């Protein structure tokens, strides 16, 4: 029985890992993320670093390196190039995100649990997903007035029906830190 459970668990992990790896591969590093940099055979260069508020990391021999807005693959390629240029012969570099910065979206108004929702770097969340995490709509919610705001970029009002009906992945809004969802009161 233990063997069957172990095999089933391994199969599930193998099925989920490509999805997780794809999301992680697309993730752009941001300030306050914690990275693990591993330079094979170079103990002094391998370390855990926190991305500064200016989007840089400090690396022995290289000083400050701009990493914000880059994927881990792009950072790996950049560090490999910089180390290969003046310091090492064919360096083997690995980069992974150990801890993502705290990222929040806000859901306010006529939901059961208004407030902030924390996102991890590997997680993508839609407006519907955020509403569900906020406990769903209250009986007083106006299902035709769900206002989405991405400060300084866009503001749009949806109905619950529109949000549920949309199945085209390219049209579903993936929330970003700082986004605001406001559910109106049907009495107003």
Coordinates of N, CA, C and O in Angstrom, one line a residue:
X1 N 0.8 -1.2 0.0 CA 0.0 0.0 0.0 C 0.9 1.3 0.0 O 0.6 2.2 -0.7
X2 N 1.9 1.2 0.8 CA 2.8 2.4 0.9 C 3.5 2.7 -0.5 O 3.7 3.8 -0.9
X3 N 3.8 1.6 -1.2 CA 4.4 1.7 -2.5 C 3.5 2.4 -3.5 O 3.9 3.2 -4.2
X4 N 2.2 2.1 -3.4 CA 1.2 2.6 -4.3 C 1.0 4.1 -4.0 O 1.0 5.0 -4.9
X5 N 1.0 4.5 -2.7 CA 0.9 5.9 -2.3 C 2.1 6.7 -2.8 O 2.0 7.8 -3.3
X6 N 3.3 6.1 -2.6 CA 4.5 6.7 -3.1 C 4.5 7.0 -4.6 O 4.9 8.0 -5.0
X7 N 4.1 6.0 -5.3 CA 4.1 6.1 -6.8 C 3.1 7.1 -7.2 O 3.4 7.9 -8.1
X8 N 1.9 7.1 -6.6 CA 0.9 8.1 -6.9 C 1.4 9.5 -6.6 O 1.2 10.4 -7.4
X9 N 2.0 9.7 -5.5 CA 2.6 11.0 -5.1 C 3.6 11.5 -6.1 O 3.6 12.6 -6.5
X10 N 4.5 10.6 -6.5 CA 5.6 10.9 -7.4 C 5.0 11.3 -8.8 O 5.4 12.3 -9.4
X11 N 4.0 10.6 -9.2 CA 3.3 10.9 -10.5 C 2.6 12.3 -10.4 O 2.7 13.0 -11.4
X12 N 2.0 12.6 -9.3 CA 1.3 13.9 -9.2 C 2.4 15.0 -9.2 O 2.2 16.0 -9.9
X13 N 3.5 14.8 -8.5 CA 4.5 15.8 -8.5 C 5.1 16.0 -9.9 O 5.4 17.1 -10.3
X14 N 5.3 14.9 -10.6 CA 5.9 15.1 -12.0 C 4.9 15.8 -12.9 O 5.3 16.5 -13.8
X15 N 3.6 15.6 -12.7 CA 2.6 16.2 -13.5 C 2.5 17.7 -13.1 O 2.4 18.5 -14.0
X16 N 2.7 18.1 -11.9 CA 2.6 19.5 -11.4 C 3.8 20.3 -11.7 O 3.8 21.5 -12.0
X17 N 5.0 19.6 -11.6 CA 6.3 20.4 -11.7 C 6.5 21.1 -13.0 O 7.0 22.3 -13.0
X18 N 6.1 20.6 -14.2 CA 6.2 21.4 -15.4 C 5.5 22.7 -15.3 O 5.9 23.8 -15.8
X19 N 4.3 22.7 -14.8 CA 3.5 23.9 -14.6 C 4.2 24.9 -13.7 O 4.4 26.1 -14.0
X20 N 4.6 24.4 -12.6 CA 5.3 25.3 -11.6 C 6.6 25.8 -12.2 O 7.0 27.0 -12.0
X21 N 7.3 24.9 -12.9 CA 8.6 25.4 -13.5 C 8.4 26.4 -14.5 O 9.2 27.4 -14.6
X22 N 7.3 26.3 -15.3 CA 7.0 27.3 -16.3 C 6.7 28.7 -15.7 O 7.2 29.7 -16.2
X23 N 5.9 28.7 -14.7 CA 5.6 29.9 -14.0 C 6.8 30.5 -13.4 O 7.1 31.7 -13.5
X24 N 7.7 29.7 -12.7 CA 8.9 30.2 -12.1 C 9.9 30.7 -13.2 O 10.6 31.7 -13.0
X25 N 9.9 30.0 -14.3 CA 10.8 30.4 -15.4 C 10.4 31.8 -16.0 O 11.3 32.6 -16.4
X26 N 9.1 32.1 -16.0 CA 8.6 33.4 -16.5 C 8.7 34.5 -15.5 O 8.6 35.6 -15.8
X27 N 8.9 34.2 -14.2 CA 8.9 35.2 -13.2 C 10.1 36.1 -13.3 O 11.2 35.7 -13.5
X28 N 9.8 37.4 -13.2 CA 10.8 38.4 -13.3 C 11.2 38.8 -11.9 O 10.3 39.2 -11.1
X29 N 12.5 38.7 -11.6 CA 13.0 39.0 -10.2 C 12.7 40.5 -9.9 O 12.8 41.4 -10.8
X30 N 12.4 40.7 -8.6 CA 12.1 42.1 -8.2 C 12.8 42.4 -6.9 O 13.4 41.5 -6.2
X31 N 12.9 43.7 -6.5 CA 13.5 44.1 -5.3 C 12.9 43.3 -4.1 O 11.7 43.0 -4.0
X32 N 13.8 42.9 -3.2 CA 13.5 42.2 -1.9 C 13.4 40.7 -2.2 O 13.1 39.9 -1.2
X33 N 13.4 40.2 -3.4 CA 13.5 38.7 -3.6 C 14.8 38.2 -3.1 O 15.8 39.0 -3.1
X34 N 14.9 37.0 -2.6 CA 16.1 36.4 -2.1 C 16.5 35.3 -3.2 O 15.7 34.4 -3.5
X35 N 17.7 35.4 -3.7 CA 18.2 34.5 -4.7 C 19.3 33.6 -4.1 O 20.1 34.1 -3.3
X36 N 19.4 32.4 -4.7 CA 20.5 31.6 -4.4 C 21.3 31.5 -5.7 O 20.8 31.1 -6.7
X37 N 22.6 32.0 -5.6 CA 23.5 31.9 -6.7 C 24.5 30.8 -6.4 O 25.2 30.8 -5.4
X38 N 24.6 29.9 -7.3 CA 25.6 28.8 -7.1 C 26.5 28.8 -8.3 O 26.1 28.6 -9.5
X39 N 27.8 29.0 -8.1 CA 28.9 28.9 -9.1 C 29.6 27.7 -8.8 O 30.4 27.6 -7.8
X40 N 29.4 26.7 -9.6 CA 30.0 25.3 -9.4 C 31.5 25.4 -9.2 O 32.3 26.0 -10.0
X41 N 32.0 24.8 -8.1 CA 33.4 24.8 -7.8 C 34.0 26.1 -7.2 O 35.2 26.1 -7.0
X42 N 33.2 27.0 -7.0 CA 33.6 28.3 -6.5 C 32.9 28.7 -5.3 O 31.9 29.4 -5.3
X43 N 33.3 28.2 -4.1 CA 32.6 28.4 -2.9 C 32.5 29.8 -2.5 O 31.4 30.3 -2.0
X44 N 33.5 30.6 -2.8 CA 33.4 32.1 -2.4 C 32.4 32.9 -3.3 O 32.0 33.9 -2.8
X45 N 32.1 32.4 -4.4 CA 31.1 33.1 -5.3 C 29.7 32.6 -5.1 O 28.7 33.3 -5.4
X46 N 29.5 31.4 -4.5 CA 28.2 30.8 -4.3 C 27.6 31.4 -3.0 O 28.3 31.4 -2.0
X47 N 26.4 32.0 -3.1 CA 25.8 32.6 -1.9 C 24.4 32.9 -2.1 O 23.8 32.7 -3.2
X48 N 23.8 33.3 -1.0 CA 22.4 33.7 -1.0 C 22.4 35.3 -0.9 O 23.1 35.8 -0.1
X49 N 21.7 35.9 -1.8 CA 21.7 37.4 -1.9 C 20.2 37.9 -1.9 O 19.3 37.3 -2.4
X50 N 20.1 39.1 -1.4 CA 18.8 39.8 -1.4 C 18.9 40.9 -2.5 O 19.9 41.7 -2.5
X51 N 17.9 41.0 -3.4 CA 17.9 42.0 -4.4 C 17.6 43.3 -3.7 O 16.6 43.4 -2.9
X52 N 18.4 44.3 -3.9 CA 18.3 45.6 -3.2 C 17.1 46.4 -3.8 O 16.5 46.0 -4.8
X53 N 16.7 47.4 -3.1 CA 15.6 48.3 -3.6 C 15.8 48.8 -5.0 O 14.9 49.1 -5.7
X54 N 17.1 49.0 -5.3 CA 17.4 49.5 -6.6 C 17.5 48.4 -7.7 O 17.8 48.7 -8.9
X55 N 17.2 47.1 -7.3 CA 17.2 46.0 -8.2 C 18.5 45.4 -8.5 O 18.7 44.7 -9.5
X56 N 19.5 45.6 -7.6 CA 20.8 45.0 -7.8 C 21.2 44.0 -6.7 O 20.6 44.0 -5.7
X57 N 22.2 43.2 -7.1 CA 22.8 42.3 -6.1 C 24.3 42.6 -6.1 O 24.8 43.0 -7.0
X58 N 24.9 42.3 -4.9 CA 26.3 42.4 -4.8 C 26.9 41.0 -4.9 O 26.5 40.1 -4.3
X59 N 27.9 41.0 -5.9 CA 28.6 39.7 -6.1 C 30.1 39.9 -5.9 O 30.6 40.9 -6.5
X60 N 30.7 39.0 -5.2 CA 32.2 39.1 -5.1 C 32.8 39.1 -6.5 O 32.4 38.4 -7.4
X61 N 33.8 39.9 -6.7 CA 34.5 40.1 -8.0 C 33.7 41.0 -8.9 O 34.3 41.8 -9.7
X62 N 32.4 41.0 -8.9 CA 31.6 41.7 -9.9 C 31.0 43.0 -9.3 O 30.4 43.8 -10.1
X63 N 31.1 43.2 -8.0 CA 30.4 44.3 -7.4 C 28.9 44.3 -7.6 O 28.3 43.2 -7.4
X64 N 28.2 45.3 -8.0 CA 26.8 45.3 -8.2 C 26.4 44.9 -9.6 O 27.0 45.3 -10.6
X65 N 25.4 44.1 -9.6 CA 24.8 43.6 -10.9 C 23.3 43.8 -10.9 O 22.6 43.4 -10.0
X66 N 22.8 44.5 -12.0 CA 21.4 44.7 -12.1 C 20.7 43.4 -12.5 O 21.0 42.8 -13.5
X67 N 19.7 43.0 -11.6 CA 18.9 41.8 -11.9 C 17.4 42.0 -11.9 O 16.7 41.1 -12.4
X68 N 16.9 43.1 -11.4 CA 15.5 43.3 -11.4 C 14.9 43.3 -12.8 O 15.5 43.9 -13.7
X69 N 13.8 42.7 -13.0 CA 13.1 42.6 -14.3 C 13.6 41.5 -15.2 O 13.2 41.3 -16.3
X70 N 14.6 40.7 -14.7 CA 15.2 39.6 -15.4 C 14.7 38.3 -14.9 O 14.4 38.2 -13.7
X71 N 14.6 37.3 -15.7 CA 14.2 35.9 -15.2 C 15.5 35.3 -14.6 O 16.6 35.8 -14.9
X72 N 15.4 34.2 -13.9 CA 16.5 33.5 -13.4 C 17.4 33.0 -14.5 O 18.7 33.0 -14.4
X73 N 16.9 32.6 -15.6 CA 17.7 32.2 -16.8 C 18.5 33.4 -17.3 O 19.7 33.2 -17.6
X74 N 17.9 34.5 -17.4 CA 18.6 35.7 -17.9 C 19.7 36.1 -16.9 O 20.8 36.5 -17.3
X75 N 19.5 36.0 -15.6 CA 20.5 36.3 -14.6 C 21.6 35.3 -14.7 O 22.8 35.7 -14.6
X76 N 21.3 34.1 -14.8 CA 22.3 33.0 -15.0 C 23.2 33.3 -16.2 O 24.5 33.3 -16.1
X77 N 22.6 33.7 -17.3 CA 23.4 34.0 -18.5 C 24.3 35.2 -18.3 O 25.4 35.3 -18.7
X78 N 23.7 36.3 -17.6 CA 24.5 37.5 -17.4 C 25.7 37.2 -16.5 O 26.8 37.7 -16.8
X79 N 25.4 36.5 -15.4 CA 26.5 36.2 -14.4 C 27.6 35.3 -15.1 O 28.8 35.6 -14.9
X80 N 27.2 34.4 -15.9 CA 28.1 33.5 -16.6 C 29.0 34.4 -17.5 O 30.2 34.2 -17.5
X81 N 28.4 35.3 -18.3 CA 29.1 36.1 -19.2 C 30.1 37.0 -18.4 O 31.3 37.2 -18.8
X82 N 29.6 37.7 -17.3 CA 30.5 38.6 -16.6 C 31.7 37.8 -15.9 O 32.8 38.3 -15.9
X83 N 31.4 36.6 -15.4 CA 32.5 35.9 -14.7 C 33.5 35.3 -15.8 O 34.7 35.2 -15.5
X84 N 32.9 34.9 -16.9 CA 33.8 34.4 -18.0 C 34.7 35.4 -18.6 O 35.8 35.1 -19.1
X85 N 34.2 36.6 -18.6 CA 34.9 37.7 -19.3 C 36.3 38.0 -18.6 O 37.3 38.1 -19.4
X86 N 36.4 38.1 -17.3 CA 37.7 38.4 -16.7 C 38.1 37.5 -15.6 O 39.3 37.7 -15.1
X87 N 37.3 36.6 -15.1 CA 37.6 35.9 -13.9 C 37.7 34.4 -13.9 O 38.6 33.8 -13.4
X88 N 36.8 33.7 -14.6 CA 36.8 32.3 -14.6 C 36.7 31.8 -16.1 O 36.3 32.4 -17.0
X89 N 37.2 30.5 -16.2 CA 37.1 29.9 -17.5 C 35.9 29.0 -17.5 O 35.7 28.1 -16.6
X90 N 34.9 29.2 -18.4 CA 33.7 28.4 -18.5 C 33.0 28.2 -17.2 O 32.8 27.1 -16.8
X91 N 32.6 29.3 -16.5 CA 31.9 29.1 -15.3 C 30.5 28.5 -15.4 O 29.8 28.7 -16.4
X92 N 30.1 27.7 -14.5 CA 28.8 27.0 -14.4 C 28.0 27.7 -13.3 O 28.3 27.5 -12.2
X93 N 27.0 28.4 -13.7 CA 26.2 29.2 -12.7 C 24.8 28.7 -12.7 O 24.2 28.4 -13.8
X94 N 24.2 28.6 -11.5 CA 22.8 28.3 -11.3 C 22.2 29.4 -10.5 O 22.8 29.9 -9.5
X95 N 21.0 29.8 -10.8 CA 20.3 30.8 -10.1 C 18.9 30.4 -9.8 O 18.2 29.9 -10.7
X96 N 18.4 30.5 -8.6 CA 17.0 30.2 -8.2 C 16.5 31.2 -7.2 O 17.3 31.8 -6.5
X97 N 15.2 31.4 -7.2 CA 14.6 32.3 -6.3 C 14.2 31.5 -5.0 O 13.5 30.5 -5.1
X98 N 14.8 31.8 -3.9 CA 14.5 31.2 -2.6 C 13.3 31.7 -2.0 O 12.5 30.9 -1.5
X99 N 13.1 33.0 -2.1 CA 12.0 33.6 -1.4 C 11.5 34.8 -2.2 O 12.4 35.7 -2.6
X100 N 10.2 34.9 -2.5 CA 9.7 36.0 -3.3 C 9.3 37.2 -2.4 O 8.9 37.0 -1.2
X101 N 9.4 38.4 -2.9 CA 9.0 39.5 -2.1 C 7.5 39.4 -1.8 O 6.8 38.7 -2.5
X102 N 7.1 40.1 -0.8 CA 5.7 40.1 -0.5 C 4.9 40.9 -1.5 O 5.3 42.1 -1.7
X103 N 4.0 40.3 -2.1 CA 3.2 41.0 -3.2 C 1.7 41.0 -2.8 O 1.2 39.9 -2.4
X104 N 1.1 42.1 -2.8 CA -0.3 42.1 -2.4 C -1.2 42.7 -3.5 O -0.8 43.6 -4.2
X105 N -2.5 42.2 -3.5 CA -3.6 42.9 -4.2 C -4.6 43.2 -3.2 O -4.6 42.6 -2.1
X106 N -5.5 44.1 -3.5 CA -6.5 44.5 -2.5 C -7.9 44.3 -3.0 O -8.2 44.6 -4.2
X107 N -8.7 43.7 -2.2 CA -10.1 43.4 -2.5 C -11.0 44.1 -1.5 O -10.9 43.8 -0.3
X108 N -11.8 45.1 -1.9 CA -12.6 45.9 -1.0 C -14.0 45.9 -1.4 O -14.4 45.5 -2.4
X109 N -14.8 46.5 -0.5 CA -16.3 46.6 -0.8 C -17.1 45.4 -0.3 O -16.8 44.9 0.8
X110 N -18.0 45.0 -1.1 CA -19.0 44.0 -0.6 C -18.5 42.6 -0.9 O -19.1 41.8 -1.6
X111 N -17.4 42.2 -0.2 CA -16.9 40.9 -0.1 C -16.9 40.4 1.3 O -16.9 41.3 2.2
X112 N -16.9 39.1 1.6 CA -17.0 38.7 3.0 C -15.7 38.9 3.8 O -15.8 39.1 5.0
X113 N -14.5 38.9 3.1 CA -13.3 39.2 3.8 C -12.5 40.2 3.1 O -11.5 39.9 2.4
X114 N -12.9 41.5 3.2 CA -12.1 42.6 2.5 C -10.7 42.7 3.0 O -10.5 42.4 4.2
X115 N -9.8 43.2 2.2 CA -8.5 43.4 2.6 C -7.4 43.0 1.6 O -7.8 42.9 0.4
X116 N -6.2 42.8 2.0 CA -5.2 42.4 1.1 C -5.1 40.9 0.9 O -5.4 40.2 1.9
X117 N -4.6 40.5 -0.2 CA -4.4 39.1 -0.5 C -2.9 39.0 -1.0 O -2.5 39.8 -1.9
X118 N -2.2 38.2 -0.3 CA -0.7 38.0 -0.6 C -0.5 37.1 -1.8 O -1.1 36.0 -1.8
X119 N 0.3 37.5 -2.8 CA 0.6 36.6 -3.9 C 2.1 36.1 -3.7 O 2.9 36.9 -3.2
X120 N 2.3 34.9 -4.1 CA 3.7 34.5 -4.2 C 4.2 34.7 -5.6 O 3.3 34.8 -6.5
X121 N 5.5 34.6 -5.8 CA 6.0 34.8 -7.2 C 5.6 33.7 -8.2 O 5.5 34.0 -9.4
X122 N 5.3 32.6 -7.7 CA 4.9 31.4 -8.5 C 3.4 31.4 -8.8 O 3.0 30.6 -9.6
X123 N 2.7 32.2 -8.2 CA 1.2 32.1 -8.2 C 0.7 33.2 -9.2 O 1.0 34.3 -9.1
X124 N -0.2 32.7 -10.1 CA -1.0 33.7 -10.8 C -2.4 33.7 -10.4 O -2.9 32.6 -10.0
X125 N -3.0 34.9 -10.3 CA -4.3 35.0 -9.7 C -5.2 35.9 -10.6 O -4.7 37.0 -11.0
X126 N -6.4 35.5 -10.9 CA -7.3 36.3 -11.7 C -8.2 37.1 -10.7 O -8.2 36.9 -9.5
X127 N -9.0 37.9 -11.3 CA -10.0 38.7 -10.5 C -11.0 37.8 -9.8 O -11.2 37.9 -8.6
X128 N -11.5 36.7 -10.5 CA -12.4 35.8 -9.9 C -11.7 35.0 -8.8 O -12.3 34.8 -7.7
X129 N -10.4 34.7 -9.0 CA -9.7 34.0 -7.9 C -9.5 34.8 -6.7 O -9.6 34.4 -5.6
X130 N -9.3 36.1 -6.9 CA -9.1 37.0 -5.7 C -10.4 37.2 -5.0 O -10.5 37.2 -3.8
X131 N -11.5 37.3 -5.8 CA -12.8 37.4 -5.1 C -13.1 36.1 -4.3 O -13.7 36.2 -3.2
X132 N -12.8 35.0 -4.8 CA -13.0 33.8 -4.1 C -12.1 33.7 -2.8 O -12.6 33.4 -1.7
X133 N -10.9 34.2 -2.9 CA -10.0 34.2 -1.7 C -10.5 35.3 -0.7 O -10.2 35.1 0.5
X134 N -11.3 36.2 -1.2 CA -11.8 37.2 -0.2 C -13.2 36.8 0.3 O -13.9 37.5 0.9
X135 N -13.5 35.5 0.1 CA -14.7 34.9 0.7 C -15.9 35.0 -0.1 O -17.0 34.7 0.4
X136 N -15.8 35.5 -1.3 CA -17.0 35.7 -2.2 C -17.7 37.0 -1.9 O -17.4 37.7 -1.0
X137 N -18.8 37.2 -2.7 CA -19.6 38.4 -2.6 C -20.6 38.3 -1.5 O -21.1 37.2 -1.2
X138 N -20.9 39.4 -0.8 CA -21.9 39.4 0.2 C -23.3 39.6 -0.5 O -23.4 39.9 -1.7
X139 N -24.4 39.3 0.2 CA -25.7 39.5 -0.4 C -26.0 40.9 -0.9 O -26.8 41.1 -1.8
X140 N -25.3 41.9 -0.3 CA -25.5 43.3 -0.8 C -24.6 43.7 -2.0 O -24.7 44.8 -2.4
X141 N -23.8 42.8 -2.5 CA -22.9 43.1 -3.6 C -23.6 43.3 -4.9 O -24.6 42.6 -5.2
X142 N -23.2 44.3 -5.6 CA -23.7 44.6 -6.9 C -22.9 43.8 -7.9 O -21.8 44.2 -8.2
X143 N -23.4 42.7 -8.4 CA -22.7 41.8 -9.3 C -22.4 42.4 -10.6 O -21.6 41.9 -11.4
X144 N -23.0 43.6 -10.9 CA -22.7 44.2 -12.2 C -21.7 45.3 -12.1 O -21.3 45.9 -13.1
X145 N -21.2 45.6 -10.9 CA -20.2 46.7 -10.7 C -19.0 46.2 -9.9 O -18.9 46.4 -8.7
X146 N -18.1 45.5 -10.6 CA -16.9 45.0 -9.9 C -15.8 45.8 -10.6 O -15.4 45.5 -11.8
X147 N -15.2 46.8 -9.9 CA -14.3 47.7 -10.5 C -12.9 47.2 -10.3 O -12.5 46.8 -9.2
X148 N -12.1 47.1 -11.4 CA -10.7 46.7 -11.3 C -9.8 47.9 -11.6 O -10.1 48.6 -12.6
X149 N -8.8 48.2 -10.8 CA -7.9 49.3 -11.0 C -6.5 48.8 -10.9 O -6.1 48.1 -9.9
X150 N -5.7 49.1 -11.9 CA -4.3 48.9 -11.9 C -3.7 50.4 -11.9 O -3.7 51.0 -12.9
X151 N -3.4 50.9 -10.7 CA -3.0 52.3 -10.5 C -2.1 52.8 -11.6 O -1.0 52.2 -11.9
X152 N -2.5 53.9 -12.2 CA -1.7 54.6 -13.2 C -1.7 53.9 -14.6 O -1.1 54.4 -15.5
X153 N -2.4 52.7 -14.7 CA -2.4 52.0 -16.0 C -3.8 51.8 -16.6 O -4.1 52.2 -17.7
X154 N -4.7 51.3 -15.7 CA -6.1 51.0 -16.3 C -7.1 51.0 -15.2 O -6.8 50.7 -14.0
X155 N -8.3 51.2 -15.6 CA -9.5 51.1 -14.7 C -10.6 50.6 -15.5 O -10.9 51.1 -16.6
X156 N -11.3 49.5 -15.0 CA -12.3 48.9 -15.8 C -13.4 48.3 -14.9 O -13.0 47.8 -13.8
X157 N -14.6 48.3 -15.3 CA -15.7 47.7 -14.5 C -16.2 46.5 -15.2 O -16.5 46.5 -16.4
X158 N -16.3 45.4 -14.4 CA -16.8 44.1 -15.0 C -18.1 43.7 -14.2 O -18.3 44.2 -13.1
X159 N -18.8 42.8 -14.8 CA -19.9 42.2 -14.1 C -19.4 40.8 -13.7 O -18.5 40.3 -14.4
X160 N -20.0 40.2 -12.7 CA -19.6 38.9 -12.3 C -19.9 37.9 -13.5 O -19.0 37.0 -13.7
X161 N -20.9 38.1 -14.2 CA -21.2 37.3 -15.4 C -20.1 37.3 -16.4 O -19.7 36.3 -17.0
X162 N -19.6 38.5 -16.7 CA -18.5 38.7 -17.7 C -17.3 37.9 -17.2 O -16.6 37.3 -18.0
X163 N -16.9 38.1 -15.9 CA -15.7 37.4 -15.4 C -15.9 35.9 -15.5 O -14.9 35.2 -15.8
X164 N -17.0 35.4 -15.2 CA -17.2 33.9 -15.2 C -17.3 33.4 -16.7 O -16.8 32.3 -16.9
X165 N -17.8 34.2 -17.6 CA -17.9 33.8 -19.0 C -16.6 33.7 -19.7 O -16.4 32.9 -20.7
X166 N -15.7 34.6 -19.4 CA -14.4 34.7 -20.1 C -13.6 33.4 -19.9 O -13.2 33.1 -18.8
X167 N -13.3 32.8 -21.1 CA -12.4 31.5 -21.0 C -11.2 31.7 -21.8 O -10.3 30.8 -21.7
X168 N -11.0 32.8 -22.6 CA -9.8 33.0 -23.4 C -8.7 33.5 -22.4 O -8.8 34.6 -21.9
X169 N -7.7 32.6 -22.2 CA -6.6 32.9 -21.3 C -5.9 34.2 -21.5 O -5.4 34.9 -20.6
X170 N -5.9 34.7 -22.8 CA -5.2 35.9 -23.2 C -6.0 37.2 -22.7 O -5.5 38.2 -22.6
X171 N -7.3 37.0 -22.5 CA -8.2 38.1 -22.1 C -8.4 38.1 -20.6 O -8.9 39.1 -20.1
X172 N -8.1 37.1 -19.9 CA -8.2 37.0 -18.4 C -7.1 37.8 -17.8 O -5.9 37.6 -18.1
X173 N -7.5 38.8 -16.9 CA -6.5 39.6 -16.3 C -5.8 38.9 -15.2 O -6.4 38.3 -14.3
X174 N -4.5 38.8 -15.3 CA -3.7 38.2 -14.2 C -3.3 39.4 -13.3 O -2.7 40.4 -13.7
X175 N -3.6 39.2 -12.0 CA -3.3 40.3 -11.1 C -1.9 40.5 -10.8 O -1.1 39.6 -10.8
X176 N -1.5 41.8 -10.6 CA -0.2 42.2 -10.3 C -0.2 42.9 -8.9 O -1.2 43.5 -8.5
X177 N 0.9 43.0 -8.2 CA 1.0 43.7 -6.9 C 0.5 45.1 -7.1 O 0.8 45.8 -8.0
X178 N -0.4 45.5 -6.1 CA -0.9 46.9 -6.1 C -2.3 47.0 -6.8 O -2.9 48.0 -6.7
X179 N -2.7 45.9 -7.5 CA -4.0 46.0 -8.1 C -5.1 46.1 -7.1 O -5.0 45.6 -6.0
X180 N -6.2 46.7 -7.5 CA -7.3 46.9 -6.5 C -8.6 46.4 -7.2 O -8.9 46.8 -8.3
X181 N -9.4 45.7 -6.4 CA -10.7 45.2 -6.9 C -11.7 45.8 -5.9 O -11.6 45.6 -4.6
X182 N -12.7 46.5 -6.4 CA -13.7 47.1 -5.5 C -15.1 46.6 -6.0 O -15.5 46.8 -7.1
X183 N -15.8 45.9 -5.1 CA -17.2 45.4 -5.4 C -18.2 46.4 -4.8 O -18.2 46.7 -3.6
X184 N -19.0 47.0 -5.7 CA -20.0 48.0 -5.2 C -21.1 47.4 -4.4 O -21.4 46.2 -4.5
X185 N -21.8 48.3 -3.7 CA -23.0 48.0 -2.9 C -24.2 48.2 -3.8 O -24.3 49.2 -4.5
X186 N -25.1 47.2 -3.9 CA -26.2 47.3 -4.8 C -27.2 48.3 -4.3 O -28.1 48.8 -5.0
X187 N -27.1 48.8 -3.1 CA -28.0 49.7 -2.5 C -27.6 51.2 -2.9 O -28.4 52.1 -2.6
X188 N -26.4 51.3 -3.4 CA -25.9 52.7 -3.7 C -26.0 52.9 -5.2 O -25.8 52.1 -6.0

